Amino acid sequence: MSVSSAAVSASQPVASPVLTPTAAPVSAPTQADLLDFVRRTAADADLIASLPLDPEGRTWVRLEGPGGSEAWLIGWPPGTGTGWHDHAESVGAFVTAAGELKENSLAVRLPADGWKTLELADDVDRARRLPSGKGRSFGRHHVHEVLNETADQHAISVHAYYPPLPQIRRFSRSGPILRLEQVERPEDWQ
Ligand SMILES: [Fe+2]
């Protein structure tokens, strides 16, 4: 229910119950908020240039995300990737700040638990190229892998998640068969 400001003005009769000013509620960051944050962060050339790069493997730096979200700056040498995983109940966003990434994702909601392997339907695969400046947000239960498939170009990206990731489920994939391999908790990556 919304109440117009006129209803609580001193010059007007005030209906019961009396309305008193309260602090604006702190709202959880939305997918759009996270996407806005990762875009603005990716445009910070000094910050992007500050990430140490390692030709042998991914590098990362934790950032302060908006509204208590979890955020990361990640460097990807050619040929590296995350493997298939999901993000539990968190929503998120990421954007490529340098180089080019590819995202493979599944347009399907996976069961929460009680399974070890699943056979995927043949129409659930999605793929998108994310050259520098391109990003996306995603909703809860998003399943994907992110890769730098280029031969010789390091990539850098900015990621944000809300709520901070409570867990990540990791999967292996053989054709249509998805297998649950591991459940990671924050202590595994922080
Ligand atoms: Fe992810």
PDB file of C-alpha atoms and ligand atoms in Angstrom:
ATOM      1  CA  MET A   1       0.000   0.000   0.000  1.00  0.00           C
ATOM      2  CA  SER A   2       1.331   3.396  -0.833  1.00  0.00           C
ATOM      3  CA  VAL A   3       0.467   6.520   1.120  1.00  0.00           C
ATOM      4  CA  SER A   4       0.832   9.908  -0.451  1.00  0.00           C
ATOM      5  CA  SER A   5       2.865  12.506   1.376  1.00  0.00           C
ATOM      6  CA  ALA A   6      -0.229  14.683   1.713  1.00  0.00           C
ATOM      7  CA  ALA A   7      -1.742  12.095   4.034  1.00  0.00           C
ATOM      8  CA  VAL A   8       0.934  12.708   6.651  1.00  0.00           C
ATOM      9  CA  SER A   9       1.355  16.428   6.273  1.00  0.00           C
ATOM     10  CA  ALA A  10       0.770  18.373   9.515  1.00  0.00           C
ATOM     11  CA  SER A  11      -1.911  20.547   7.918  1.00  0.00           C
ATOM     12  CA  GLN A  12      -4.076  17.576   7.073  1.00  0.00           C
ATOM     13  CA  PRO A  13      -6.128  15.402   9.361  1.00  0.00           C
ATOM     14  CA  VAL A  14      -4.050  12.370  10.097  1.00  0.00           C
ATOM     15  CA  ALA A  15      -5.821   9.073   9.965  1.00  0.00           C
ATOM     16  CA  SER A  16      -5.022   6.434  12.522  1.00  0.00           C
ATOM     17  CA  PRO A  17      -2.536   4.798  12.731  1.00  0.00           C
ATOM     18  CA  VAL A  18      -0.163   7.750  12.843  1.00  0.00           C
ATOM     19  CA  LEU A  19       2.542   7.447  10.227  1.00  0.00           C
ATOM     20  CA  THR A  20       6.021   8.419  11.244  1.00  0.00           C
ATOM     21  CA  PRO A  21       9.026   8.830   9.020  1.00  0.00           C
ATOM     22  CA  THR A  22      11.280   5.793   8.923  1.00  0.00           C
ATOM     23  CA  ALA A  23      14.639   5.180   7.326  1.00  0.00           C
ATOM     24  CA  ALA A  24      14.372   3.961   3.774  1.00  0.00           C
ATOM     25  CA  PRO A  25      14.560   0.174   3.752  1.00  0.00           C
ATOM     26  CA  VAL A  26      17.891  -1.192   2.579  1.00  0.00           C
ATOM     27  CA  SER A  27      16.934  -3.165  -0.481  1.00  0.00           C
ATOM     28  CA  ALA A  28      18.915  -6.088  -1.798  1.00  0.00           C
ATOM     29  CA  PRO A  29      20.832  -5.345  -4.982  1.00  0.00           C
ATOM     30  CA  THR A  30      19.000  -6.567  -8.070  1.00  0.00           C
ATOM     31  CA  GLN A  31      20.458  -8.158 -11.194  1.00  0.00           C
ATOM     32  CA  ALA A  32      20.321  -4.718 -12.794  1.00  0.00           C
ATOM     33  CA  ASP A  33      22.206  -3.176  -9.858  1.00  0.00           C
ATOM     34  CA  LEU A  34      24.901  -5.839 -10.116  1.00  0.00           C
ATOM     35  CA  LEU A  35      25.203  -5.400 -13.868  1.00  0.00           C
ATOM     36  CA  ASP A  36      25.512  -1.661 -13.415  1.00  0.00           C
ATOM     37  CA  PHE A  37      28.248  -2.209 -10.822  1.00  0.00           C
ATOM     38  CA  VAL A  38      30.293  -4.620 -12.954  1.00  0.00           C
ATOM     39  CA  ARG A  39      30.006  -2.295 -15.977  1.00  0.00           C
ATOM     40  CA  ARG A  40      31.177   0.727 -13.991  1.00  0.00           C
ATOM     41  CA  THR A  41      33.982  -1.281 -12.402  1.00  0.00           C
ATOM     42  CA  ALA A  42      35.126  -2.655 -15.765  1.00  0.00           C
ATOM     43  CA  ALA A  43      35.377   0.919 -17.027  1.00  0.00           C
ATOM     44  CA  ASP A  44      37.912   1.753 -14.278  1.00  0.00           C
ATOM     45  CA  ALA A  45      41.075   1.333 -16.333  1.00  0.00           C
ATOM     46  CA  ASP A  46      43.426   1.770 -13.364  1.00  0.00           C
ATOM     47  CA  LEU A  47      41.663  -0.938 -11.369  1.00  0.00           C
ATOM     48  CA  ILE A  48      41.621  -3.342 -14.317  1.00  0.00           C
ATOM     49  CA  ALA A  49      45.322  -2.710 -14.928  1.00  0.00           C
ATOM     50  CA  SER A  50      46.082  -3.418 -11.251  1.00  0.00           C
ATOM     51  CA  LEU A  51      45.116  -7.093 -11.478  1.00  0.00           C
ATOM     52  CA  PRO A  52      48.212  -9.314 -11.458  1.00  0.00           C
ATOM     53  CA  LEU A  53      48.176 -11.606 -14.495  1.00  0.00           C
ATOM     54  CA  ASP A  54      49.683 -15.098 -14.591  1.00  0.00           C
ATOM     55  CA  PRO A  55      50.138 -16.888 -17.919  1.00  0.00           C
ATOM     56  CA  GLU A  56      49.808 -20.221 -16.098  1.00  0.00           C
ATOM     57  CA  GLY A  57      46.445 -19.749 -14.447  1.00  0.00           C
ATOM     58  CA  ARG A  58      43.591 -17.548 -13.386  1.00  0.00           C
ATOM     59  CA  THR A  59      44.148 -14.732 -10.914  1.00  0.00           C
ATOM     60  CA  TRP A  60      41.570 -12.907  -8.838  1.00  0.00           C
ATOM     61  CA  VAL A  61      41.080 -10.027  -6.447  1.00  0.00           C
ATOM     62  CA  ARG A  62      38.085  -9.628  -4.172  1.00  0.00           C
ATOM     63  CA  LEU A  63      36.171  -6.376  -4.573  1.00  0.00           C
ATOM     64  CA  GLU A  64      33.563  -4.657  -2.469  1.00  0.00           C
ATOM     65  CA  GLY A  65      30.265  -5.114  -4.271  1.00  0.00           C
ATOM     66  CA  PRO A  66      27.183  -2.958  -3.787  1.00  0.00           C
ATOM     67  CA  GLY A  67      24.747  -3.681  -0.948  1.00  0.00           C
ATOM     68  CA  GLY A  68      26.845  -6.427   0.617  1.00  0.00           C
ATOM     69  CA  SER A  69      27.282  -8.377  -2.607  1.00  0.00           C
ATOM     70  CA  GLU A  70      30.320 -10.522  -3.372  1.00  0.00           C
ATOM     71  CA  ALA A  71      32.456  -9.203  -6.237  1.00  0.00           C
ATOM     72  CA  TRP A  72      35.611 -10.318  -8.001  1.00  0.00           C
ATOM     73  CA  LEU A  73      38.074  -9.149 -10.592  1.00  0.00           C
ATOM     74  CA  ILE A  74      39.322 -12.218 -12.479  1.00  0.00           C
ATOM     75  CA  GLY A  75      42.145 -12.718 -14.978  1.00  0.00           C
ATOM     76  CA  TRP A  76      41.955 -15.530 -17.517  1.00  0.00           C
ATOM     77  CA  PRO A  77      44.957 -16.645 -19.558  1.00  0.00           C
ATOM     78  CA  PRO A  78      44.141 -18.267 -22.906  1.00  0.00           C
ATOM     79  CA  GLY A  79      42.670 -21.757 -22.551  1.00  0.00           C
ATOM     80  CA  THR A  80      41.383 -21.387 -18.988  1.00  0.00           C
ATOM     81  CA  GLY A  81      37.801 -21.740 -17.813  1.00  0.00           C
ATOM     82  CA  THR A  82      35.625 -22.337 -14.792  1.00  0.00           C
ATOM     83  CA  GLY A  83      34.096 -25.673 -15.665  1.00  0.00           C
ATOM     84  CA  TRP A  84      30.349 -26.150 -15.304  1.00  0.00           C
ATOM     85  CA  HIS A  85      28.886 -24.837 -12.056  1.00  0.00           C
ATOM     86  CA  ASP A  86      25.880 -23.090 -10.570  1.00  0.00           C
ATOM     87  CA  HIS A  87      25.383 -20.377  -7.952  1.00  0.00           C
ATOM     88  CA  ALA A  88      22.642 -21.696  -5.664  1.00  0.00           C
ATOM     89  CA  GLU A  89      20.153 -18.947  -4.777  1.00  0.00           C
ATOM     90  CA  SER A  90      22.396 -16.051  -5.740  1.00  0.00           C
ATOM     91  CA  VAL A  91      21.769 -13.744  -8.670  1.00  0.00           C
ATOM     92  CA  GLY A  92      24.765 -12.313 -10.450  1.00  0.00           C
ATOM     93  CA  ALA A  93      26.297 -10.334 -13.262  1.00  0.00           C
ATOM     94  CA  PHE A  94      29.615 -10.247 -15.051  1.00  0.00           C
ATOM     95  CA  VAL A  95      31.233  -8.288 -17.825  1.00  0.00           C
ATOM     96  CA  THR A  96      34.393  -8.705 -19.855  1.00  0.00           C
ATOM     97  CA  ALA A  97      36.734  -5.793 -19.230  1.00  0.00           C
ATOM     98  CA  ALA A  98      39.564  -6.902 -21.539  1.00  0.00           C
ATOM     99  CA  GLY A  99      40.014  -9.660 -24.087  1.00  0.00           C
ATOM    100  CA  GLU A 100      37.109 -11.975 -24.839  1.00  0.00           C
ATOM    101  CA  LEU A 101      35.233 -14.639 -22.899  1.00  0.00           C
ATOM    102  CA  LYS A 102      32.669 -17.208 -23.897  1.00  0.00           C
ATOM    103  CA  GLU A 103      29.797 -18.372 -21.760  1.00  0.00           C
ATOM    104  CA  ASN A 104      28.116 -21.741 -22.248  1.00  0.00           C
ATOM    105  CA  SER A 105      24.940 -22.057 -20.209  1.00  0.00           C
ATOM    106  CA  LEU A 106      21.957 -24.319 -19.693  1.00  0.00           C
ATOM    107  CA  ALA A 107      18.414 -23.059 -20.128  1.00  0.00           C
ATOM    108  CA  VAL A 108      17.123 -25.468 -17.525  1.00  0.00           C
ATOM    109  CA  ARG A 109      16.495 -25.550 -13.790  1.00  0.00           C
ATOM    110  CA  LEU A 110      18.483 -28.343 -12.156  1.00  0.00           C
ATOM    111  CA  PRO A 111      17.011 -30.248  -9.206  1.00  0.00           C
ATOM    112  CA  ALA A 112      18.348 -29.023  -5.871  1.00  0.00           C
ATOM    113  CA  ASP A 113      19.683 -32.358  -4.681  1.00  0.00           C
ATOM    114  CA  GLY A 114      19.095 -36.074  -4.626  1.00  0.00           C
ATOM    115  CA  TRP A 115      20.808 -36.711  -7.952  1.00  0.00           C
ATOM    116  CA  LYS A 116      24.261 -37.620  -9.211  1.00  0.00           C
ATOM    117  CA  THR A 117      23.789 -37.621 -12.986  1.00  0.00           C
ATOM    118  CA  LEU A 118      21.214 -36.030 -15.262  1.00  0.00           C
ATOM    119  CA  GLU A 119      20.557 -36.418 -18.967  1.00  0.00           C
ATOM    120  CA  LEU A 120      20.058 -33.025 -20.556  1.00  0.00           C
ATOM    121  CA  ALA A 121      17.532 -32.461 -23.314  1.00  0.00           C
ATOM    122  CA  ASP A 122      19.108 -31.549 -26.646  1.00  0.00           C
ATOM    123  CA  ASP A 123      17.678 -28.017 -26.740  1.00  0.00           C
ATOM    124  CA  VAL A 124      18.948 -26.594 -23.449  1.00  0.00           C
ATOM    125  CA  ASP A 125      22.444 -25.450 -24.492  1.00  0.00           C
ATOM    126  CA  ARG A 126      23.079 -21.750 -24.956  1.00  0.00           C
ATOM    127  CA  ALA A 127      26.328 -20.003 -25.884  1.00  0.00           C
ATOM    128  CA  ARG A 128      27.355 -16.366 -26.082  1.00  0.00           C
ATOM    129  CA  ARG A 129      30.538 -14.549 -26.900  1.00  0.00           C
ATOM    130  CA  LEU A 130      31.432 -11.738 -24.538  1.00  0.00           C
ATOM    131  CA  PRO A 131      34.041  -9.467 -26.084  1.00  0.00           C
ATOM    132  CA  SER A 132      35.384  -6.546 -24.082  1.00  0.00           C
ATOM    133  CA  GLY A 133      32.540  -4.364 -22.823  1.00  0.00           C
ATOM    134  CA  LYS A 134      29.902  -7.102 -23.081  1.00  0.00           C
ATOM    135  CA  GLY A 135      28.316  -8.678 -20.050  1.00  0.00           C
ATOM    136  CA  ARG A 136      25.174 -10.226 -18.701  1.00  0.00           C
ATOM    137  CA  SER A 137      23.225 -10.709 -15.533  1.00  0.00           C
ATOM    138  CA  PHE A 138      21.603 -13.943 -14.447  1.00  0.00           C
ATOM    139  CA  GLY A 139      18.925 -15.113 -12.064  1.00  0.00           C
ATOM    140  CA  ARG A 140      18.916 -17.732  -9.365  1.00  0.00           C
ATOM    141  CA  HIS A 141      20.043 -21.266 -10.201  1.00  0.00           C
ATOM    142  CA  HIS A 142      21.945 -20.197 -13.303  1.00  0.00           C
ATOM    143  CA  VAL A 143      24.165 -23.007 -14.652  1.00  0.00           C
ATOM    144  CA  HIS A 144      27.141 -22.115 -16.821  1.00  0.00           C
ATOM    145  CA  GLU A 145      30.809 -22.320 -17.648  1.00  0.00           C
ATOM    146  CA  VAL A 146      32.949 -19.344 -18.619  1.00  0.00           C
ATOM    147  CA  LEU A 147      36.047 -19.754 -20.770  1.00  0.00           C
ATOM    148  CA  ASN A 148      38.772 -17.832 -22.497  1.00  0.00           C
ATOM    149  CA  GLU A 149      38.887 -19.757 -25.761  1.00  0.00           C
ATOM    150  CA  THR A 150      41.285 -17.389 -27.483  1.00  0.00           C
ATOM    151  CA  ALA A 151      44.713 -18.643 -28.497  1.00  0.00           C
ATOM    152  CA  ASP A 152      46.828 -15.806 -27.218  1.00  0.00           C
ATOM    153  CA  GLN A 153      44.830 -13.059 -25.503  1.00  0.00           C
ATOM    154  CA  HIS A 154      44.506 -12.671 -21.738  1.00  0.00           C
ATOM    155  CA  ALA A 155      40.986 -11.756 -20.601  1.00  0.00           C
ATOM    156  CA  ILE A 156      39.865  -9.820 -17.528  1.00  0.00           C
ATOM    157  CA  SER A 157      36.331  -9.728 -16.149  1.00  0.00           C
ATOM    158  CA  VAL A 158      34.349  -8.309 -13.246  1.00  0.00           C
ATOM    159  CA  HIS A 159      31.751 -10.417 -11.384  1.00  0.00           C
ATOM    160  CA  ALA A 160      29.204  -9.715  -8.661  1.00  0.00           C
ATOM    161  CA  TYR A 161      26.797 -11.981  -6.782  1.00  0.00           C
ATOM    162  CA  TYR A 162      24.014 -11.372  -4.281  1.00  0.00           C
ATOM    163  CA  PRO A 163      23.589 -12.809  -1.779  1.00  0.00           C
ATOM    164  CA  PRO A 164      27.275 -13.685  -1.411  1.00  0.00           C
ATOM    165  CA  LEU A 165      27.645 -17.207  -2.749  1.00  0.00           C
ATOM    166  CA  PRO A 166      26.665 -19.768  -0.078  1.00  0.00           C
ATOM    167  CA  GLN A 167      27.940 -22.619  -2.228  1.00  0.00           C
ATOM    168  CA  ILE A 168      28.893 -23.589  -5.769  1.00  0.00           C
ATOM    169  CA  ARG A 169      28.023 -26.973  -7.225  1.00  0.00           C
ATOM    170  CA  ARG A 170      30.555 -28.200  -9.778  1.00  0.00           C
ATOM    171  CA  PHE A 171      29.602 -30.502 -12.606  1.00  0.00           C
ATOM    172  CA  SER A 172      31.346 -32.494 -15.282  1.00  0.00           C
ATOM    173  CA  ARG A 173      29.757 -32.925 -18.657  1.00  0.00           C
ATOM    174  CA  SER A 174      29.955 -35.740 -21.172  1.00  0.00           C
ATOM    175  CA  GLY A 175      27.632 -34.994 -24.088  1.00  0.00           C
ATOM    176  CA  PRO A 176      24.135 -34.793 -22.608  1.00  0.00           C
ATOM    177  CA  ILE A 177      25.176 -36.302 -19.271  1.00  0.00           C
ATOM    178  CA  LEU A 178      25.754 -33.834 -16.459  1.00  0.00           C
ATOM    179  CA  ARG A 179      27.395 -35.263 -13.343  1.00  0.00           C
ATOM    180  CA  LEU A 180      27.539 -33.581  -9.929  1.00  0.00           C
ATOM    181  CA  GLU A 181      31.185 -33.686  -8.907  1.00  0.00           C
ATOM    182  CA  GLN A 182      31.625 -31.431  -5.915  1.00  0.00           C
ATOM    183  CA  VAL A 183      29.961 -28.862  -3.692  1.00  0.00           C
ATOM    184  CA  GLU A 184      32.227 -25.985  -2.700  1.00  0.00           C
ATOM    185  CA  ARG A 185      31.661 -23.644   0.227  1.00  0.00           C
ATOM    186  CA  PRO A 186      32.974 -20.097   0.685  1.00  0.00           C
ATOM    187  CA  GLU A 187      36.024 -21.338   2.621  1.00  0.00           C
ATOM    188  CA  ASP A 188      37.081 -23.161  -0.568  1.00  0.00           C
ATOM    189  CA  TRP A 189      37.495 -19.979  -2.593  1.00  0.00           C
ATOM    190  CA  GLN A 190      38.036 -17.153  -0.086  1.00  0.00           C
TER     191      GLN A 190
HETATM  192 FE    FE B   1      29.656 -18.602 -12.452  1.00  0.00          FE
END
